[in-house]
PDB file of C-alpha atoms in Angstrom:
ATOM      1  CA  MET A   1      45.009-182.979 -59.373  1.00 77.00           C
ATOM      2  CA  ILE A   2      43.983-180.001 -61.478  1.00 78.00           C
ATOM      3  CA  HIS A   3      40.465-180.202 -62.872  1.00 82.00           C
ATOM      4  CA  PRO A   4      40.491-180.000 -66.718  1.00 87.00           C
ATOM      5  CA  VAL A   5      37.740-177.370 -66.802  1.00 90.00           C
ATOM      6  CA  VAL A   6      39.715-175.245 -64.349  1.00 90.00           C
ATOM      7  CA  ALA A   7      42.826-175.656 -66.503  1.00 90.00           C
ATOM      8  CA  VAL A   8      40.956-174.467 -69.607  1.00 93.00           C
ATOM      9  CA  ILE A   9      39.465-171.464 -67.776  1.00 93.00           C
ATOM     10  CA  VAL A  10      42.837-170.434 -66.334  1.00 93.00           C
ATOM     11  CA  VAL A  11      44.637-170.807 -69.684  1.00 94.00           C
ATOM     12  CA  ILE A  12      41.966-168.748 -71.471  1.00 95.00           C
ATOM     13  CA  MET A  13      42.183-166.007 -68.827  1.00 93.00           C
ATOM     14  CA  LEU A  14      45.975-165.854 -69.012  1.00 93.00           C
ATOM     15  CA  ILE A  15      45.998-165.810 -72.813  1.00 95.00           C
ATOM     16  CA  ALA A  16      43.505-162.923 -72.678  1.00 94.00           C
ATOM     17  CA  ALA A  17      45.791-161.137 -70.213  1.00 93.00           C
ATOM     18  CA  VAL A  18      48.751-161.567 -72.587  1.00 94.00           C
ATOM     19  CA  ALA A  19      46.646-160.283 -75.497  1.00 94.00           C
ATOM     20  CA  LEU A  20      45.624-157.168 -73.550  1.00 92.00           C
ATOM     21  CA  ALA A  21      49.256-156.600 -72.547  1.00 92.00           C
ATOM     22  CA  VAL A  22      50.350-156.828 -76.189  1.00 93.00           C
ATOM     23  CA  VAL A  23      47.722-154.230 -77.075  1.00 92.00           C
ATOM     24  CA  ARG A  24      49.186-151.941 -74.417  1.00 89.00           C
ATOM     25  CA  ILE A  25      52.710-152.560 -75.735  1.00 91.00           C
ATOM     26  CA  VAL A  26      51.682-151.551 -79.242  1.00 91.00           C
ATOM     27  CA  VAL A  27      49.554-148.572 -78.189  1.00 88.00           C
ATOM     28  CA  GLY A  28      51.466-147.479 -75.073  1.00 78.00           C
ATOM     29  CA  PRO A  29      52.191-143.712 -75.249  1.00 82.00           C
ATOM     30  CA  THR A  30      55.505-143.966 -73.400  1.00 82.00           C
ATOM     31  CA  LYS A  31      58.094-146.749 -73.382  1.00 84.00           C
ATOM     32  CA  ALA A  32      57.429-147.191 -69.676  1.00 85.00           C
ATOM     33  CA  ASP A  33      53.910-148.435 -70.506  1.00 87.00           C
ATOM     34  CA  SER A  34      55.396-151.056 -72.803  1.00 88.00           C
ATOM     35  CA  ALA A  35      57.828-152.058 -70.053  1.00 88.00           C
ATOM     36  CA  ILE A  36      55.099-152.638 -67.504  1.00 89.00           C
ATOM     37  CA  ALA A  37      53.029-154.547 -70.076  1.00 90.00           C
ATOM     38  CA  GLY A  38      56.030-156.742 -70.859  1.00 90.00           C
ATOM     39  CA  ASP A  39      56.355-157.405 -67.173  1.00 89.00           C
ATOM     40  CA  LEU A  40      52.737-158.490 -66.989  1.00 91.00           C
ATOM     41  CA  ILE A  41      53.372-160.956 -69.829  1.00 92.00           C
ATOM     42  CA  LEU A  42      56.090-162.563 -67.701  1.00 91.00           C
ATOM     43  CA  PHE A  43      53.664-162.970 -64.805  1.00 91.00           C
ATOM     44  CA  ALA A  44      51.018-164.454 -67.102  1.00 92.00           C
ATOM     45  CA  PHE A  45      53.675-166.829 -68.404  1.00 91.00           C
ATOM     46  CA  MET A  46      54.414-167.924 -64.845  1.00 91.00           C
ATOM     47  CA  GLY A  47      50.710-168.662 -64.435  1.00 91.00           C
ATOM     48  CA  LEU A  48      50.742-170.745 -67.614  1.00 93.00           C
ATOM     49  CA  MET A  49      53.758-172.627 -66.299  1.00 91.00           C
ATOM     50  CA  VAL A  50      51.835-173.490 -63.124  1.00 90.00           C
ATOM     51  CA  VAL A  51      48.880-174.852 -65.086  1.00 91.00           C
ATOM     52  CA  PHE A  52      50.875-176.845 -67.620  1.00 91.00           C
ATOM     53  CA  GLY A  53      53.217-178.088 -64.900  1.00 90.00           C
ATOM     54  CA  LEU A  54      50.200-179.500 -63.081  1.00 89.00           C
ATOM     55  CA  LEU A  55      48.592-180.901 -66.221  1.00 90.00           C
ATOM     56  CA  LEU A  56      51.721-182.660 -67.474  1.00 90.00           C
ATOM     57  CA  ARG A  57      52.890-183.677 -63.972  1.00 87.00           C
ATOM     58  CA  VAL A  58      56.182-181.804 -64.402  1.00 84.00           C
ATOM     59  CA  ASP A  59      58.165-182.055 -61.133  1.00 85.00           C
ATOM     60  CA  ALA A  60      60.375-179.043 -61.869  1.00 87.00           C
ATOM     61  CA  VAL A  61      57.510-176.515 -61.975  1.00 89.00           C
ATOM     62  CA  LEU A  62      58.498-174.649 -58.868  1.00 88.00           C
ATOM     63  CA  ASP A  63      62.131-174.431 -59.961  1.00 91.00           C
ATOM     64  CA  ILE A  64      60.992-172.757 -63.170  1.00 91.00           C
ATOM     65  CA  ILE A  65      58.793-170.350 -61.246  1.00 90.00           C
ATOM     66  CA  LEU A  66      61.573-169.541 -58.785  1.00 90.00           C
ATOM     67  CA  VAL A  67      63.935-168.715 -61.641  1.00 91.00           C
ATOM     68  CA  ALA A  68      61.203-166.727 -63.420  1.00 91.00           C
ATOM     69  CA  ALA A  69      60.565-164.665 -60.262  1.00 90.00           C
ATOM     70  CA  ILE A  70      64.243-163.808 -59.884  1.00 90.00           C
ATOM     71  CA  LEU A  71      64.618-163.079 -63.592  1.00 91.00           C
ATOM     72  CA  GLY A  72      61.491-160.948 -63.415  1.00 90.00           C
ATOM     73  CA  PHE A  73      63.132-158.933 -60.690  1.00 90.00           C
ATOM     74  CA  LEU A  74      66.280-158.420 -62.763  1.00 92.00           C
ATOM     75  CA  SER A  75      64.352-157.686 -65.939  1.00 91.00           C
ATOM     76  CA  ILE A  76      62.092-155.020 -64.486  1.00 89.00           C
ATOM     77  CA  LEU A  77      65.020-153.274 -62.810  1.00 89.00           C
ATOM     78  CA  SER A  78      67.047-153.326 -66.012  1.00 90.00           C
ATOM     79  CA  LEU A  79      64.043-152.030 -67.954  1.00 88.00           C
ATOM     80  CA  ALA A  80      63.744-149.178 -65.457  1.00 87.00           C
ATOM     81  CA  ARG A  81      67.455-148.433 -65.770  1.00 87.00           C
ATOM     82  CA  LEU A  82      67.227-148.630 -69.562  1.00 87.00           C
ATOM     83  CA  LEU A  83      64.355-146.144 -69.538  1.00 84.00           C
ATOM     84  CA  GLN A  84      66.170-143.734 -67.265  1.00 81.00           C
ATOM     85  CA  GLY A  85      69.200-143.429 -69.545  1.00 77.00           C
ATOM     86  CA  ARG A  86      71.633-141.007 -67.951  1.00 69.00           C
ATOM     87  CA  LYS A  87      69.249-139.260 -65.576  1.00 63.00           C
ATOM     88  CA  ARG A  88      70.123-140.663 -62.159  1.00 60.00           C
TER      89      ARG A  88
ATOM     90  CA  MET B   1      37.098-186.489 -47.981  1.00 73.00           C
ATOM     91  CA  LEU B   2      40.314-184.594 -47.386  1.00 75.00           C
ATOM     92  CA  ASP B   3      41.609-184.807 -50.951  1.00 79.00           C
ATOM     93  CA  THR B   4      38.318-183.510 -52.408  1.00 84.00           C
ATOM     94  CA  VAL B   5      38.639-180.419 -50.170  1.00 88.00           C
ATOM     95  CA  GLN B   6      42.266-180.166 -51.243  1.00 88.00           C
ATOM     96  CA  THR B   7      41.473-180.243 -54.971  1.00 88.00           C
ATOM     97  CA  ILE B   8      38.558-177.844 -54.598  1.00 90.00           C
ATOM     98  CA  VAL B   9      40.606-175.308 -52.648  1.00 91.00           C
ATOM     99  CA  GLY B  10      43.604-175.694 -54.981  1.00 90.00           C
ATOM    100  CA  ASN B  11      41.566-175.307 -58.152  1.00 91.00           C
ATOM    101  CA  ALA B  12      39.674-172.348 -56.699  1.00 92.00           C
ATOM    102  CA  MET B  13      42.964-170.621 -55.883  1.00 92.00           C
ATOM    103  CA  LEU B  14      44.247-171.191 -59.401  1.00 92.00           C
ATOM    104  CA  VAL B  15      41.122-169.633 -60.909  1.00 93.00           C
ATOM    105  CA  VAL B  16      41.207-166.644 -58.537  1.00 94.00           C
ATOM    106  CA  GLY B  17      44.924-166.088 -59.230  1.00 93.00           C
ATOM    107  CA  ALA B  18      44.385-166.148 -62.978  1.00 92.00           C
ATOM    108  CA  PHE B  19      41.415-163.812 -62.621  1.00 93.00           C
ATOM    109  CA  ILE B  20      43.551-161.347 -60.664  1.00 93.00           C
ATOM    110  CA  ILE B  21      46.182-161.345 -63.403  1.00 93.00           C
ATOM    111  CA  LEU B  22      43.418-160.823 -65.982  1.00 93.00           C
ATOM    112  CA  SER B  23      42.027-157.927 -63.943  1.00 92.00           C
ATOM    113  CA  GLY B  24      45.547-156.435 -63.898  1.00 91.00           C
ATOM    114  CA  ALA B  25      45.613-156.702 -67.683  1.00 91.00           C
ATOM    115  CA  ILE B  26      42.178-155.073 -67.959  1.00 91.00           C
ATOM    116  CA  GLY B  27      43.433-152.327 -65.673  1.00 88.00           C
ATOM    117  CA  LEU B  28      46.420-151.975 -67.996  1.00 88.00           C
ATOM    118  CA  ILE B  29      44.026-151.095 -70.812  1.00 89.00           C
ATOM    119  CA  ARG B  30      41.428-148.964 -69.088  1.00 87.00           C
ATOM    120  CA  LEU B  31      43.444-146.921 -66.599  1.00 85.00           C
ATOM    121  CA  PRO B  32      44.049-143.296 -67.682  1.00 82.00           C
ATOM    122  CA  ASP B  33      47.754-142.764 -67.085  1.00 82.00           C
ATOM    123  CA  PHE B  34      51.009-144.587 -66.578  1.00 84.00           C
ATOM    124  CA  TYR B  35      51.199-144.365 -62.809  1.00 85.00           C
ATOM    125  CA  THR B  36      47.823-145.955 -62.137  1.00 86.00           C
ATOM    126  CA  ARG B  37      48.795-148.763 -64.500  1.00 87.00           C
ATOM    127  CA  VAL B  38      52.079-149.439 -62.733  1.00 88.00           C
ATOM    128  CA  CYS B  39      50.264-149.482 -59.401  1.00 88.00           C
ATOM    129  CA  ALA B  40      47.632-151.855 -60.738  1.00 88.00           C
ATOM    130  CA  ILE B  41      50.119-154.281 -62.275  1.00 88.00           C
ATOM    131  CA  ALA B  42      52.454-154.324 -59.276  1.00 88.00           C
ATOM    132  CA  ALA B  43      49.582-155.172 -56.937  1.00 89.00           C
ATOM    133  CA  ALA B  44      47.711-157.564 -59.209  1.00 88.00           C
ATOM    134  CA  ALA B  45      50.753-159.455 -60.429  1.00 86.00           C
ATOM    135  CA  GLY B  46      52.172-159.883 -56.946  1.00 88.00           C
ATOM    136  CA  LEU B  47      48.967-161.289 -55.499  1.00 91.00           C
ATOM    137  CA  GLY B  48      47.887-163.202 -58.618  1.00 92.00           C
ATOM    138  CA  VAL B  49      51.094-165.187 -59.008  1.00 92.00           C
ATOM    139  CA  ALA B  50      51.328-165.730 -55.237  1.00 92.00           C
ATOM    140  CA  LEU B  51      47.823-167.233 -55.284  1.00 92.00           C
ATOM    141  CA  LEU B  52      48.725-169.420 -58.257  1.00 92.00           C
ATOM    142  CA  ILE B  53      51.781-170.737 -56.428  1.00 91.00           C
ATOM    143  CA  VAL B  54      49.778-171.374 -53.245  1.00 92.00           C
ATOM    144  CA  GLY B  55      47.181-173.193 -55.341  1.00 91.00           C
ATOM    145  CA  LEU B  56      49.948-175.304 -56.825  1.00 90.00           C
ATOM    146  CA  LEU B  57      51.264-176.070 -53.328  1.00 90.00           C
ATOM    147  CA  VAL B  58      47.800-177.046 -52.113  1.00 89.00           C
ATOM    148  CA  LEU B  59      47.383-179.412 -55.058  1.00 87.00           C
ATOM    149  CA  ASP B  60      50.646-181.326 -54.553  1.00 83.00           C
ATOM    150  CA  PRO B  61      52.234-180.458 -51.169  1.00 82.00           C
ATOM    151  CA  THR B  62      55.565-182.305 -51.073  1.00 85.00           C
ATOM    152  CA  VAL B  63      58.154-180.934 -48.643  1.00 86.00           C
ATOM    153  CA  GLU B  64      60.605-179.535 -51.168  1.00 86.00           C
ATOM    154  CA  ASN B  65      57.697-178.042 -53.127  1.00 87.00           C
ATOM    155  CA  ILE B  66      56.591-176.114 -50.060  1.00 90.00           C
ATOM    156  CA  ILE B  67      60.100-174.782 -49.452  1.00 90.00           C
ATOM    157  CA  LYS B  68      60.513-173.705 -53.072  1.00 89.00           C
ATOM    158  CA  GLY B  69      56.979-172.310 -53.110  1.00 90.00           C
ATOM    159  CA  VAL B  70      57.541-170.113 -50.079  1.00 91.00           C
ATOM    160  CA  ILE B  71      60.781-168.772 -51.542  1.00 91.00           C
ATOM    161  CA  ALA B  72      59.063-168.185 -54.903  1.00 90.00           C
ATOM    162  CA  ILE B  73      56.188-166.311 -53.254  1.00 91.00           C
ATOM    163  CA  ILE B  74      58.533-164.080 -51.268  1.00 90.00           C
ATOM    164  CA  GLY B  75      60.628-163.449 -54.390  1.00 89.00           C
ATOM    165  CA  GLN B  76      57.507-162.714 -56.400  1.00 89.00           C
ATOM    166  CA  LEU B  77      56.128-160.205 -53.881  1.00 90.00           C
ATOM    167  CA  VAL B  78      59.512-158.478 -53.646  1.00 88.00           C
ATOM    168  CA  THR B  79      59.799-158.450 -57.413  1.00 86.00           C
ATOM    169  CA  SER B  80      56.462-156.880 -58.119  1.00 87.00           C
ATOM    170  CA  SER B  81      56.699-154.225 -55.402  1.00 88.00           C
ATOM    171  CA  ILE B  82      60.282-153.048 -55.985  1.00 90.00           C
ATOM    172  CA  GLY B  83      59.927-153.416 -59.737  1.00 88.00           C
ATOM    173  CA  GLY B  84      56.762-151.349 -59.778  1.00 88.00           C
ATOM    174  CA  PHE B  85      58.452-148.608 -57.774  1.00 88.00           C
ATOM    175  CA  ALA B  86      61.563-148.577 -59.938  1.00 88.00           C
ATOM    176  CA  LEU B  87      59.530-148.428 -63.121  1.00 87.00           C
ATOM    177  CA  ALA B  88      57.277-145.649 -61.842  1.00 86.00           C
ATOM    178  CA  ARG B  89      60.370-143.632 -60.890  1.00 84.00           C
ATOM    179  CA  ALA B  90      61.939-144.274 -64.288  1.00 84.00           C
ATOM    180  CA  GLY B  91      58.679-143.267 -65.963  1.00 83.00           C
ATOM    181  CA  TYR B  92      58.572-140.009 -64.004  1.00 79.00           C
ATOM    182  CA  LEU B  93      62.180-139.180 -64.828  1.00 78.00           C
ATOM    183  CA  THR B  94      61.559-139.736 -68.544  1.00 77.00           C
ATOM    184  CA  GLY B  95      58.563-137.443 -68.564  1.00 72.00           C
ATOM    185  CA  ALA B  96      55.516-139.704 -68.430  1.00 66.00           C
ATOM    186  CA  ARG B  97      52.902-137.046 -67.698  1.00 70.00           C
ATOM    187  CA  PRO B  98      50.441-137.923 -64.916  1.00 66.00           C
ATOM    188  CA  ALA B  99      46.760-137.739 -65.887  1.00 65.00           C
ATOM    189  CA  ALA B 100      45.109-134.347 -65.644  1.00 65.00           C
ATOM    190  CA  PHE B 101      43.267-135.106 -62.426  1.00 64.00           C
ATOM    191  CA  THR B 102      46.512-135.681 -60.498  1.00 65.00           C
ATOM    192  CA  VAL B 103      45.917-132.457 -58.537  1.00 65.00           C
ATOM    193  CA  PRO B 104      48.550-132.540 -55.778  1.00 67.00           C
ATOM    194  CA  ASP B 105      51.636-133.256 -57.902  1.00 68.00           C
ATOM    195  CA  GLN B 106      54.162-132.640 -55.083  1.00 70.00           C
ATOM    196  CA  LEU B 107      57.115-133.758 -57.180  1.00 70.00           C
ATOM    197  CA  ALA B 108      56.458-131.122 -59.835  1.00 69.00           C
ATOM    198  CA  GLU B 109      55.889-128.473 -57.171  1.00 70.00           C
ATOM    199  CA  ASP B 110      59.148-129.439 -55.462  1.00 68.00           C
ATOM    200  CA  ALA B 111      60.926-129.243 -58.808  1.00 67.00           C
ATOM    201  CA  ARG B 112      59.436-125.812 -59.444  1.00 70.00           C
ATOM    202  CA  ASP B 113      60.146-124.464 -55.949  1.00 70.00           C
ATOM    203  CA  ASN B 114      63.789-125.482 -55.656  1.00 68.00           C
ATOM    204  CA  PRO B 115      65.116-126.477 -59.083  1.00 62.00           C
ATOM    205  CA  ALA B 116      68.661-126.826 -57.651  1.00 60.00           C
ATOM    206  CA  ASP B 117      68.204-130.296 -56.183  1.00 57.00           C
ATOM    207  CA  THR B 118      65.689-131.845 -58.571  1.00 53.00           C
ATOM    208  CA  GLU B 119      68.062-134.771 -58.986  1.00 56.00           C
ATOM    209  CA  ARG B 120      67.141-135.860 -55.458  1.00 53.00           C
ATOM    210  CA  ILE B 121      64.039-137.793 -56.582  1.00 51.00           C
TER     211      ILE B 121
END
């Protein structure tokens, strides 16, 4: 199964990715930057789910990731619509 | 012999997928303007998560896992591409200025030339 060293490396990388995304959310000149950074946090979360699902032998990992992918689709579209406001 | 190859390939894919997501995050910080960031994240996230899911499938390939994994990968690629486009369009409509070196800004030129139908973007 997953090698512990690999799990640690992957978790550290993904946590760093989330940290960088949070920096962009705070700094981001426009709200659209924060939206794309929030989207990246969702993808990093899906990566964390893969690693912890493998470590803890969770059988439902792929269901979670399937739902996260579909929710990611809905969330990024709603963020785009929210940003647009009334401009079509 | 086979399962050692399987674990090696699976673990390697997990590391590469996580590295791609990290590179997307680094791109998020260092890229000059909004549009390059959206492009970077859409590409990196799509491929990074797809690789992670394939790595997961390689590590424990049961039948229903493979079916769910394929659907998740397709959904993920669709998500990141369409989402990236929608967000870039929303960003442009709400005035995210492209970086200075965006020389051929056709959209702005179109808007200047025929302001009547600027809503056509």
